[in-house]
Structure formats: C-alpha cells, structure tokens
Coordinates of C-alpha atoms in Angstrom, one line a residue:
M3 CA 95.4 -103.3 -23.2
S4 CA 91.8 -103.2 -24.3
F5 CA 88.7 -101.9 -22.6
E6 CA 85.6 -104.2 -22.4
K7 CA 82.2 -103.2 -21.5
D8 CA 81.8 -105.9 -18.8
E9 CA 85.0 -104.9 -16.9
P10 CA 84.5 -103.2 -13.6
F11 CA 85.7 -99.5 -13.5
D12 CA 89.2 -99.4 -12.0
L13 CA 90.7 -95.8 -11.5
R14 CA 94.2 -97.3 -10.9
Q15 CA 94.1 -98.9 -14.2
Y16 CA 93.2 -95.7 -15.9
L17 CA 96.0 -93.9 -14.1
R18 CA 98.5 -96.5 -15.1
V19 CA 97.4 -96.0 -18.7
I20 CA 97.8 -92.2 -18.5
N21 CA 101.2 -92.6 -16.8
K22 CA 102.4 -94.9 -19.5
R23 CA 101.1 -92.7 -22.3
K24 CA 102.0 -89.4 -20.7
T25 CA 104.1 -88.4 -23.7
L26 CA 100.9 -88.5 -25.9
L27 CA 99.2 -86.5 -23.2
I28 CA 101.9 -83.8 -22.7
L29 CA 102.9 -83.1 -26.2
P30 CA 99.5 -82.3 -27.7
F31 CA 98.6 -80.2 -24.7
L32 CA 101.8 -78.1 -24.9
G33 CA 101.5 -77.9 -28.7
V34 CA 97.9 -76.6 -28.8
V35 CA 98.6 -74.2 -26.0
L36 CA 101.7 -72.8 -27.7
T37 CA 99.9 -72.6 -31.1
V38 CA 96.9 -70.7 -29.6
M39 CA 99.0 -68.3 -27.7
L40 CA 101.5 -67.6 -30.5
G41 CA 98.5 -67.4 -32.9
S42 CA 96.9 -64.7 -30.8
L43 CA 99.9 -62.4 -31.2
F44 CA 99.2 -62.2 -34.8
I45 CA 95.5 -61.3 -34.4
N46 CA 94.7 -57.7 -35.1
P47 CA 93.5 -55.9 -31.8
V48 CA 89.8 -54.9 -32.0
Y49 CA 88.6 -51.8 -30.1
Q50 CA 85.1 -51.1 -28.9
S51 CA 83.3 -47.9 -27.9
S52 CA 79.7 -47.6 -27.0
T53 CA 77.1 -44.8 -26.4
T54 CA 73.8 -45.0 -24.5
I55 CA 70.6 -43.2 -25.6
L56 CA 67.5 -42.6 -23.5
V57 CA 64.3 -43.3 -25.4
A58 CA 61.9 -42.6 -22.5
D59 CA 58.2 -42.2 -23.1
P60 CA 57.1 -38.9 -21.4
R61 CA 53.4 -40.0 -21.3
L62 CA 52.1 -40.5 -17.7
L63 CA 50.2 -43.7 -17.5
P64 CA 48.6 -45.4 -14.5
R65 CA 50.8 -47.9 -12.8
S66 CA 48.7 -50.9 -13.7
V67 CA 48.5 -49.8 -17.5
E68 CA 52.3 -49.2 -17.4
K69 CA 53.0 -52.7 -16.1
M70 CA 50.7 -54.3 -18.7
A71 CA 52.3 -52.3 -21.5
A72 CA 55.9 -52.6 -20.5
S73 CA 56.0 -56.3 -21.3
G74 CA 54.9 -56.1 -24.9
S75 CA 54.9 -52.7 -26.6
S76 CA 58.1 -51.4 -24.9
R77 CA 60.1 -54.4 -26.2
E78 CA 58.6 -54.1 -29.7
H79 CA 59.4 -50.3 -29.5
I80 CA 63.0 -51.0 -28.6
S81 CA 63.3 -53.7 -31.3
T82 CA 62.0 -51.3 -33.9
L83 CA 64.5 -48.6 -32.9
K84 CA 67.3 -51.2 -33.1
R85 CA 66.4 -52.1 -36.6
E86 CA 65.9 -48.4 -37.5
I87 CA 69.4 -47.5 -36.2
T88 CA 71.1 -50.0 -38.5
S89 CA 68.7 -49.2 -41.5
R90 CA 70.1 -48.1 -44.8
D91 CA 68.8 -44.4 -44.4
Y92 CA 70.5 -44.0 -41.0
L93 CA 73.8 -45.5 -42.2
R94 CA 73.8 -43.6 -45.5
R95 CA 73.3 -40.4 -43.6
M96 CA 76.3 -41.3 -41.3
I97 CA 78.3 -42.0 -44.5
R98 CA 77.5 -38.6 -45.9
T99 CA 78.3 -36.9 -42.5
L100 CA 81.7 -38.5 -42.2
Q101 CA 82.4 -38.5 -45.9
L102 CA 83.4 -42.1 -45.9
D103 CA 82.4 -42.5 -49.6
T104 CA 85.2 -40.3 -50.7
N105 CA 87.9 -42.9 -49.7
P106 CA 90.2 -43.1 -52.7
R107 CA 91.1 -46.7 -52.3
L108 CA 87.4 -47.8 -52.1
R109 CA 86.5 -45.8 -55.1
A110 CA 89.4 -47.2 -57.1
K111 CA 88.3 -50.8 -56.2
A112 CA 84.7 -49.9 -57.3
E113 CA 86.1 -48.7 -60.6
Q114 CA 87.9 -52.0 -61.0
E115 CA 84.6 -54.0 -60.1
K116 CA 82.3 -51.8 -62.3
E117 CA 82.6 -54.3 -65.2
N118 CA 81.1 -57.0 -63.0
F119 CA 78.1 -54.7 -62.0
P120 CA 77.1 -52.7 -65.1
D121 CA 73.8 -51.7 -63.6
L122 CA 75.3 -49.9 -60.6
T123 CA 77.2 -46.7 -60.5
V124 CA 80.5 -46.2 -58.5
D125 CA 78.8 -44.2 -55.8
E126 CA 76.1 -47.0 -55.4
M127 CA 78.8 -49.7 -55.1
V128 CA 80.9 -47.7 -52.6
E129 CA 77.6 -47.2 -50.6
R130 CA 76.7 -50.8 -50.5
W131 CA 80.2 -51.9 -49.5
L132 CA 80.3 -49.3 -46.7
I133 CA 76.8 -50.1 -45.4
S134 CA 77.6 -53.8 -45.3
S135 CA 80.8 -53.1 -43.4
L136 CA 79.3 -50.9 -40.9
R137 CA 76.5 -53.3 -40.1
R138 CA 79.1 -55.9 -39.2
K139 CA 80.8 -53.4 -36.9
I140 CA 77.7 -52.0 -35.3
N141 CA 75.5 -53.8 -32.6
V142 CA 72.6 -52.2 -31.0
R143 CA 71.3 -53.6 -27.6
G144 CA 68.3 -52.7 -25.5
Q145 CA 68.6 -52.1 -21.7
G146 CA 65.2 -52.3 -20.1
S147 CA 62.5 -50.5 -21.8
D148 CA 63.9 -47.0 -22.2
L149 CA 67.7 -47.4 -22.9
L150 CA 69.5 -48.2 -26.2
T151 CA 73.3 -49.0 -26.3
I152 CA 75.0 -48.6 -29.6
I153 CA 78.2 -50.7 -29.7
V154 CA 80.9 -50.2 -32.4
Q155 CA 84.0 -52.4 -33.0
D156 CA 86.9 -51.7 -35.3
T157 CA 90.7 -52.0 -35.4
D158 CA 91.2 -48.3 -35.0
P159 CA 90.2 -46.8 -31.7
K160 CA 89.5 -43.3 -33.1
T161 CA 87.3 -44.6 -35.7
V162 CA 85.0 -46.5 -33.3
V163 CA 84.6 -43.3 -31.2
L164 CA 83.8 -41.3 -34.3
L165 CA 81.2 -43.9 -35.6
A166 CA 79.5 -44.3 -32.3
K167 CA 79.2 -40.6 -31.8
T168 CA 78.0 -39.8 -35.2
L169 CA 75.4 -42.8 -35.4
A170 CA 74.0 -41.7 -32.0
Q171 CA 73.7 -38.1 -33.1
V172 CA 72.1 -39.1 -36.4
F173 CA 69.5 -41.1 -34.5
V174 CA 68.7 -38.3 -32.1
D175 CA 68.5 -35.6 -34.9
E176 CA 66.3 -37.8 -37.1
T177 CA 64.0 -38.7 -34.3
L178 CA 63.7 -35.0 -33.4
R179 CA 63.0 -34.1 -36.9
R180 CA 60.2 -36.8 -37.2
E181 CA 58.7 -35.7 -33.8
L182 CA 58.5 -32.1 -34.9
S183 CA 57.4 -32.7 -38.6
G184 CA 53.8 -32.0 -37.9
V185 CA 54.3 -28.7 -36.0
R186 CA 56.9 -27.7 -38.4
G187 CA 54.5 -28.2 -41.3
A188 CA 51.9 -26.0 -39.6
L189 CA 54.6 -23.4 -38.9
E190 CA 55.8 -23.4 -42.5
F191 CA 52.1 -23.1 -43.8
S192 CA 51.5 -20.2 -41.4
N193 CA 54.8 -18.4 -42.6
E194 CA 53.8 -18.8 -46.3
Q195 CA 50.4 -17.4 -45.8
L196 CA 51.9 -14.7 -43.6
A197 CA 54.2 -13.6 -46.3
I198 CA 51.5 -13.6 -48.9
Y199 CA 49.1 -11.4 -46.7
K200 CA 51.8 -9.2 -45.7
Q201 CA 52.6 -8.4 -49.3
Q202 CA 48.9 -7.8 -49.9
L203 CA 48.7 -5.6 -46.9
E204 CA 51.6 -3.5 -48.0
E205 CA 50.1 -3.2 -51.6
S206 CA 46.7 -2.1 -50.2
E207 CA 48.2 0.3 -47.8
E208 CA 50.3 1.8 -50.7
K209 CA 47.1 2.2 -52.8
L210 CA 45.3 4.0 -49.8
R211 CA 48.4 6.2 -49.3
Q212 CA 48.6 7.3 -52.9
F213 CA 44.8 7.9 -53.0
R214 CA 45.2 10.1 -49.8
E215 CA 48.0 12.0 -51.4
K216 CA 45.9 12.6 -54.5
M217 CA 43.0 13.9 -52.4
I218 CA 45.2 16.2 -50.5
W219 CA 46.7 17.8 -53.6
Q220 CA 43.4 18.1 -55.2
S221 CA 41.8 19.9 -52.1
L222 CA 41.9 23.6 -52.5
K223 CA 40.2 24.2 -49.1
R224 CA 43.3 23.3 -47.0
D225 CA 46.5 25.1 -46.7
V226 CA 50.0 23.8 -47.0
K227 CA 50.3 23.5 -43.2
D228 CA 47.5 21.1 -43.0
Q229 CA 48.8 19.0 -45.8
E230 CA 52.3 18.8 -44.2
N231 CA 50.7 17.8 -40.9
L232 CA 48.7 15.1 -42.4
K233 CA 51.8 13.7 -44.1
R234 CA 53.6 13.7 -40.8
I235 CA 50.8 11.9 -39.0
S236 CA 50.6 9.4 -41.8
S237 CA 54.2 8.6 -41.3
L238 CA 53.6 8.3 -37.5
V239 CA 50.9 5.8 -38.3
S240 CA 53.2 3.7 -40.3
A241 CA 56.0 4.0 -37.8
T242 CA 53.8 3.0 -35.0
E243 CA 52.4 0.0 -37.0
A244 CA 56.1 -1.1 -37.5
D245 CA 56.8 -0.7 -33.7
L246 CA 53.7 -2.8 -33.0
R247 CA 54.9 -5.6 -35.2
Q248 CA 58.3 -5.6 -33.6
A249 CA 56.8 -5.7 -30.2
E250 CA 54.7 -8.7 -31.2
K251 CA 57.7 -10.5 -32.6
T252 CA 59.7 -9.8 -29.3
V253 CA 56.7 -11.2 -27.3
T254 CA 56.8 -14.5 -29.3
T255 CA 60.8 -14.7 -29.0
L256 CA 60.8 -14.0 -25.3
T257 CA 57.9 -16.4 -24.6
I258 CA 59.8 -19.2 -26.2
R259 CA 63.0 -18.4 -24.3
L260 CA 61.1 -18.2 -20.9
Q261 CA 59.5 -21.5 -21.7
N262 CA 62.9 -23.1 -22.2
L263 CA 64.2 -21.6 -19.0
S264 CA 61.2 -22.6 -16.9
S265 CA 61.5 -26.0 -15.0
G266 CA 58.0 -26.0 -13.6
E267 CA 54.8 -23.7 -13.4
P268 CA 55.3 -20.2 -14.7
I269 CA 55.6 -17.5 -12.1
S270 CA 52.7 -14.9 -11.8
I271 CA 53.8 -11.5 -10.9
L272 CA 50.6 -9.5 -11.8
D273 CA 49.6 -7.9 -8.5
N274 CA 47.6 -4.8 -8.0
Q275 CA 50.6 -2.5 -8.2
V276 CA 51.8 -3.8 -11.5
V277 CA 48.3 -3.7 -13.0
E278 CA 47.9 -0.1 -12.0
M279 CA 51.2 1.0 -13.5
E280 CA 50.3 -0.8 -16.8
T281 CA 46.8 0.8 -16.9
E282 CA 48.5 4.2 -16.5
Y283 CA 51.0 3.3 -19.2
Y284 CA 48.2 2.4 -21.6
G285 CA 46.4 5.7 -20.9
Q286 CA 49.5 7.6 -21.8
A287 CA 49.5 6.2 -25.4
Q288 CA 46.4 8.1 -26.3
Q289 CA 47.8 11.3 -24.7
L290 CA 51.0 11.0 -26.7
A291 CA 49.1 10.3 -29.9
N292 CA 47.0 13.6 -29.3
R293 CA 50.0 15.6 -28.6
L294 CA 51.8 14.3 -31.8
I295 CA 48.7 15.2 -33.8
N296 CA 49.0 18.9 -32.7
Y297 CA 52.8 19.2 -32.0
T298 CA 56.1 17.7 -33.3
W299 CA 58.5 15.5 -31.5
R300 CA 60.7 18.7 -30.7
D301 CA 57.9 20.4 -28.7
A302 CA 58.6 20.6 -25.0
R303 CA 55.1 19.2 -24.2
V304 CA 55.8 16.1 -26.3
I305 CA 59.2 15.7 -24.9
S306 CA 58.1 15.9 -21.2
L307 CA 55.3 13.3 -21.9
A308 CA 57.8 11.0 -23.6
D309 CA 60.1 11.3 -20.5
E310 CA 57.2 10.5 -18.2
I311 CA 56.3 7.4 -20.3
N312 CA 60.0 6.1 -20.3
R313 CA 59.9 6.5 -16.5
L314 CA 56.7 4.6 -16.1
R315 CA 58.2 1.8 -18.4
Q316 CA 61.2 1.4 -16.2
G317 CA 59.0 1.4 -13.1
I318 CA 57.0 -1.4 -14.6
R319 CA 60.2 -3.4 -15.4
M320 CA 61.6 -2.8 -12.0
E321 CA 58.4 -3.9 -10.2
V322 CA 58.2 -7.1 -12.3
G323 CA 61.8 -7.9 -11.5
K324 CA 61.3 -7.3 -7.8
K325 CA 58.2 -9.6 -7.8
C326 CA 60.1 -12.3 -9.7
R327 CA 63.0 -12.3 -7.3
E328 CA 60.8 -12.6 -4.3
A329 CA 58.9 -15.5 -5.9
T330 CA 62.2 -17.4 -6.9
N331 CA 64.2 -16.3 -3.8
N332 CA 66.6 -14.7 -6.2
D333 CA 67.7 -18.2 -7.3
N334 CA 67.2 -17.8 -11.1
P335 CA 68.3 -14.2 -12.1
V336 CA 68.3 -15.0 -15.9
Y337 CA 64.7 -16.1 -15.7
C338 CA 63.7 -12.9 -14.0
E339 CA 65.5 -10.8 -16.5
V340 CA 63.7 -12.5 -19.4
L341 CA 60.4 -12.3 -17.6
Q342 CA 60.9 -8.4 -17.1
D343 CA 61.6 -8.0 -20.8
L344 CA 58.5 -10.2 -21.8
E345 CA 56.0 -8.2 -19.5
L346 CA 57.3 -5.0 -20.7
A347 CA 57.1 -6.2 -24.4
K348 CA 53.4 -7.2 -23.8
A349 CA 52.7 -3.8 -22.4
D350 CA 54.3 -2.2 -25.4
V351 CA 52.0 -4.2 -27.7
V352 CA 48.9 -2.7 -26.0
F353 CA 50.5 0.7 -25.9
Y354 CA 51.4 0.9 -29.5
R355 CA 48.1 -0.6 -30.7
S356 CA 46.3 2.3 -28.7
K357 CA 48.7 4.9 -30.2
W358 CA 48.1 3.6 -33.7
R359 CA 44.4 3.5 -33.3
T360 CA 44.2 7.0 -32.3
L361 CA 46.5 8.3 -35.0
S362 CA 44.6 6.2 -37.7
D363 CA 41.2 7.6 -36.4
Y364 CA 42.5 11.2 -36.9
V365 CA 43.7 10.4 -40.4
N366 CA 40.5 8.8 -41.4
N367 CA 38.4 11.7 -40.0
Y368 CA 40.6 14.1 -41.8
E369 CA 40.2 12.3 -45.1
R370 CA 36.5 12.2 -44.8
S371 CA 36.5 16.0 -44.6
L372 CA 38.5 16.1 -47.9
V373 CA 35.9 13.9 -49.9
Q374 CA 34.5 16.0 -52.7
G375 CA 31.9 13.6 -54.0
P376 CA 30.3 10.2 -53.5
Q377 CA 32.6 8.6 -56.0
E378 CA 35.7 9.6 -54.0
E379 CA 34.0 8.5 -50.8
L380 CA 33.3 5.1 -52.2
I381 CA 36.8 4.6 -53.4
L382 CA 38.2 5.7 -50.1
E383 CA 35.9 3.4 -48.2
R384 CA 36.7 0.5 -50.5
L385 CA 40.4 1.0 -50.0
R386 CA 40.1 1.3 -46.3
E387 CA 38.0 -1.9 -46.1
E388 CA 40.6 -3.7 -48.3
V389 CA 43.3 -2.5 -45.9
D390 CA 41.3 -3.6 -42.8
S391 CA 40.6 -7.0 -44.4
N392 CA 44.2 -7.6 -45.3
R393 CA 45.3 -6.4 -41.8
K394 CA 42.9 -8.8 -40.1
L395 CA 44.2 -11.7 -42.2
Y396 CA 47.8 -10.8 -41.6
Q397 CA 47.2 -10.5 -37.9
M398 CA 45.4 -13.8 -37.9
F399 CA 48.3 -15.6 -39.6
L400 CA 50.9 -13.7 -37.5
D401 CA 49.2 -15.0 -34.3
Q402 CA 49.0 -18.5 -35.8
S403 CA 52.7 -18.4 -36.7
Q404 CA 53.6 -17.2 -33.1
A405 CA 51.5 -20.0 -31.6
A406 CA 53.2 -22.4 -33.9
Q407 CA 56.6 -21.2 -32.9
I408 CA 55.8 -21.6 -29.2
Q409 CA 54.2 -25.1 -29.8
E410 CA 57.4 -26.1 -31.7
A411 CA 59.5 -24.9 -28.8
A412 CA 57.5 -26.9 -26.4
H413 CA 57.5 -29.9 -28.6
R414 CA 61.3 -29.6 -29.0
T415 CA 61.8 -29.4 -25.4
A416 CA 59.8 -32.5 -24.7
A417 CA 61.4 -34.4 -27.6
E418 CA 64.9 -33.5 -26.4
G419 CA 64.0 -34.8 -23.0
K420 CA 62.6 -38.0 -24.6
F421 CA 65.6 -38.7 -26.8
R422 CA 69.0 -37.8 -25.6
I423 CA 72.4 -39.2 -25.2
I424 CA 73.1 -39.9 -21.5
E425 CA 76.5 -41.7 -22.0
P426 CA 78.6 -40.5 -24.9
A427 CA 81.1 -42.6 -26.7
M428 CA 84.7 -42.6 -25.1
L429 CA 88.0 -43.4 -26.6
P430 CA 88.9 -47.0 -25.7
L431 CA 92.2 -47.5 -23.8
K432 CA 92.6 -51.2 -24.6
P433 CA 91.3 -53.6 -27.1
V434 CA 88.5 -56.1 -26.4
K435 CA 89.8 -58.7 -28.9
P436 CA 91.8 -61.0 -28.7
N437 CA 91.0 -62.0 -25.2
R438 CA 94.3 -63.9 -24.5
A439 CA 93.2 -65.1 -21.1
K440 CA 90.3 -66.8 -22.6
L441 CA 92.3 -68.1 -25.5
A442 CA 94.8 -69.6 -23.0
M443 CA 92.0 -71.4 -21.1
L444 CA 90.5 -72.5 -24.3
G445 CA 93.9 -73.7 -25.5
C446 CA 94.4 -75.7 -22.2
V447 CA 91.1 -77.3 -22.5
M448 CA 91.5 -78.3 -26.2
G449 CA 95.1 -79.6 -25.6
A450 CA 93.9 -81.7 -22.7
M451 CA 91.0 -83.2 -24.6
L452 CA 93.3 -83.9 -27.6
G453 CA 95.9 -85.5 -25.4
F454 CA 93.4 -87.8 -23.5
A455 CA 91.8 -88.7 -26.9
L456 CA 95.2 -89.8 -28.3
V457 CA 96.1 -91.6 -25.1
F458 CA 92.9 -93.7 -25.1
L459 CA 92.9 -94.2 -28.8
V460 CA 96.5 -95.6 -28.8
E461 CA 95.7 -97.7 -25.8
Y462 CA 92.5 -99.0 -27.4
L463 CA 94.4 -100.0 -30.6
D464 CA 97.3 -101.7 -28.5
H465 CA 96.6 -105.5 -28.2
S466 CA 99.8 -106.3 -26.5
L467 CA 99.8 -108.3 -23.1
T468 CA 101.4 -106.1 -20.4
T469 CA 100.2 -107.6 -17.1
V470 CA 100.0 -111.1 -15.5
E471 CA 96.2 -110.7 -15.5
D472 CA 96.2 -110.1 -19.3
V473 CA 98.0 -113.4 -19.9
E474 CA 95.7 -115.4 -17.6
R475 CA 92.6 -113.8 -18.9
Y476 CA 93.2 -113.9 -22.7
L477 CA 95.6 -117.0 -23.0
G478 CA 94.2 -119.2 -20.2
L479 CA 97.7 -119.9 -19.1
A480 CA 99.2 -119.9 -15.6
V481 CA 102.2 -117.5 -15.1
L482 CA 105.1 -119.3 -13.5
G483 CA 107.3 -116.2 -13.1
T484 CA 108.1 -112.7 -14.4
I485 CA 111.4 -111.0 -15.4
P486 CA 111.6 -107.5 -14.1
R487 CA 112.5 -104.7 -16.5
M488 CA 116.1 -103.8 -16.5
E489 CA 116.9 -100.1 -17.5
M490 CA 120.3 -99.4 -18.8
Q491 CA 122.2 -96.2 -18.0
G492 CA 121.5 -94.7 -21.4
T493 CA 117.8 -95.3 -21.1
K494 CA 117.7 -93.6 -17.7
R495 CA 119.5 -90.5 -19.2
S496 CA 117.1 -90.5 -22.2
K497 CA 114.2 -90.7 -19.7
K498 CA 115.6 -87.8 -17.7
A499 CA 116.1 -85.8 -20.9
R500 CA 112.5 -86.2 -21.9
V501 CA 111.3 -85.2 -18.4
A502 CA 113.5 -82.2 -18.6
I503 CA 112.2 -81.2 -21.9
F504 CA 108.6 -81.5 -20.7
I505 CA 109.4 -79.4 -17.6
V506 CA 111.1 -76.7 -19.7
L507 CA 108.1 -76.6 -22.2
G508 CA 105.7 -76.5 -19.3
M509 CA 107.6 -73.6 -17.8
L510 CA 107.6 -71.7 -21.1
V511 CA 103.9 -72.2 -21.5
A512 CA 103.4 -70.9 -17.8
V513 CA 105.7 -67.9 -18.2
L514 CA 103.9 -67.1 -21.5
I515 CA 100.4 -67.3 -20.0
L516 CA 101.5 -65.2 -17.0
I517 CA 102.9 -62.5 -19.3
L518 CA 99.7 -62.3 -21.3
V519 CA 97.5 -62.3 -18.1
R520 CA 99.8 -59.5 -16.8
Q521 CA 99.4 -57.4 -20.0
R522 CA 95.7 -58.0 -19.8
L523 CA 95.4 -56.7 -16.3
L524 CA 97.6 -53.7 -17.0
G525 CA 95.6 -52.8 -20.1
G526 CA 98.1 -53.9 -22.7

C-alpha cells in the first residue's frame, strides 16, 4: 500500500494498516519500555536536600518606592547573592570547614596528574576539582525578593545535608562579617588606642606616685603617722579608680545584654522615688571618703556608714525591679533582672567617681603642703597635668570603645534579623532521581512513536497490491473474482501463540510499572 497526497483521508484505511502491522507496533513499544525500566534499576539514586535563607532588607521604604524598587534592584540583589554563594571564596571556605581536601583518594589522583599540570600544586588541583564538583551539585534559586533556597544533590543522603547546612552557615557568617566590618574596624581602633593610653596613664601615675613618696620621705615636718595615712589614702585612690573602671565596663556589658533582650522601646523606671534614692546614694560617697581619710575600714563609724550605703543600694535595686515588673506586667523577669543590675551599675559609676574625686583632692592638697620650693611645685604640677591629660584621653577612648561595642551589638542584631536560616536542611528519606514513573511514561511515548514510525515506514515501502481497489486503480483491470485466504491449523496455532506472547509481555510491562509506581508512592 502507498500513501498519495491526493488521496482522501480514510481512518479505516489507517486502522487496517495498524492492524496488519501490529507486530511492528507492539514489539518496539514493549522493547523500549522494558529497556527504559530495566535501565532505571541500574541508575544510582540521587538525593536532594535544601535550605532556605531570609535575605530581607530592614530599611523601611514608602509603599510606592518599594513597588518600583522591587522589580529591578531586588532581582539584581538576589541574582548577585546566587552568584556569590557559588563563588570560589565561599566554596573554598566550605571545603576548609568540612576538610574535603584531605580525601586520600583525591590527593592520590592529584599526585598522579601532577605531571600534566606542573604549574599547579597538589592542593590547588584538589581544590579546583572539588569546586568544579560542588558547583555541579549545588543549585541556588530565588523565591520572591527576600528568600534564597540552596539545593544540593548527591548520591549520599548524609552528604547533601552536610553540604547544604555548611554552605548556608558559611553564607550567613560571611554576610554578618561583611555587615559588621565597618563597626568592628572602629572598635579595633578604639581598643588599640585604649591600650596605648592605658599604658601611658599607668606610667604617668607611677611617676607621680614615686615623686610623692620621695616628697614624703624628704619631709621632716610630718610625723610617721601622717606618712602612713597618706600612703593608705593613696591606695584608696587607686582602688577606687579600679572600682570605677570595673563599674563602667559592667555598664557597657549590661547595656548590650539589655539591648539584645529588648523587643521594643526601652522601659523607663526613673520616677521621683528612684531619683531621690540615687541622689542620697551619691551624697554618701563624699561622706564615706571623708571618714576614710580620718579613720580606717575597721573603725565603727566607717563600718556603720558602709552598712547604710549597702542598704541604700539594695533599696535602689528593689525599687527598680518593682517599677520594671509593673511596666512589663511581670512577663519578662530576665529583662527586669538585667535592668536592675544596669541601673545599679550606673549609680555605682557616679558613686565611685565622687568618692575618687574627694580622696584625690585630699592627696593633692596634702602634697601641696609638702612642697619645699618652686622647683618641686613645678615638677608636681607637671606630673599631675600629665596624669590628668592621659586620664582624659583614656576616658575618651574608653567611652568610644563602649559606644562601638554597643553599636556593634545593635548592628549584629539587625544583621542577624536580615540574614537568617528559616528552613534548615533535612535528611532526605527518598531519592529524587531516577523518577521511574516519569521514565515509564517517557518509555511508553517513545515506544509508541517508534512503533508507529516502523509501521508507516514498512507500509510506505510495501508496493504490493492487497485490495481490489489497488488492482483496479494501478493496473486498470476489472476484477472478476477473489479467492479468500485459507488459514491452516498450524497457522492458527502460530497466530494464537504470538498473541499469547504479546499478552504476557504486556502483562509483564504492566506489573513492572505498577511495582515501580508503588515503590515511588511508598518512598522506596
């Protein structure tokens, strides 16, 4: 039978052709399906794990500006982050973290290939291979304008989880480091200058102390008791200054901690009662300094005043805690406890500064009375000015360092809210490849296409006359009669056998597809 362009379309004619050539249709169909399904059994399963990262922008923009910016800048930002995650620096850091470059097999292969790449070291070759392999396994997708999904595929389910988790953490850590680089640079500079001027302050104070001792020993107008009292008060000045510095550090630490605990505006607890108690507490500092000048710590008058000061400190702490619990409805006890410690530390700073100033004034006045001539007075004044200058510089950089620490904590909190992992990587329970259901459908389609192609190709090349119409059309002869086909008994049995074979093969294919689909549904 041949197909000509001017022939009208006759569906029955095509069905007769398909029925006549059904063997050529069924055999390729079954062969392709069986080949695809059996071949899928030899494909290594591939597992997939993913993690989602929030890359929100905390800046508050007007709604109209946000809509205009979302279409362009957001997509460009997400695209840049996608390229950055799979960049060489990020992958190199992940390799170092997981110690992937210590694989003995990979290093042995690099040793063998070293002759072909003389300009590269073994470590560089291993790193290049690992980066190339990781880029084939890693895919980064953007979801909207503020979400990134890192997808990792590998034949080992534990490996995909480890790679996804590590790469996401590397991205978050590196982004936080970059966000805080400016603030951290200012903090490091302040700390360096703080250490320098702290050393200068200690050296100038040591010079002043030695000069004072020299003046005391050279003075013949004072008795031993006055000298011992001056030494004791000088020690109190140094101890009070150390307490003052410790209180300032405590204020900085507690301020940062309170800022991390706060979820909104800070709570104000400075009412009239707290202010009055703090004012009384500050006044006690000067009284305590005056008693320490005249008496020792063992004196009953000093002990009674110290006990009164301790009771006043506890009263301030209790009152602050009470006001905080009332403001928060007792919903955040940890916040109130930190707030109590912070307010008490602030009060201690003022207390120790007042106490230190009173004791220092006494020492300075006493030293003036020991000056024997203008030369000693000039030296003493110069040493005092040097100490005061270094102390002011030290205090300036101390305040700057504390402000930088607070600013770093605020930036870190904002950055952690901007870049965080909202959906961590999970261990996959079943592979994503091969998808045997899709392969079965693809095999059926390809088998059917191949079968139909063979049927029509053979029919197109077949020029035999099979119908009365073909004889009359191509030979121009009238048909006087036809002889029906006589099928022998053996021919019938052979035909039935072929049909049985096709049925069995079809059932095998159906059973195999059902088994694979069932495994797919059950997570096999």
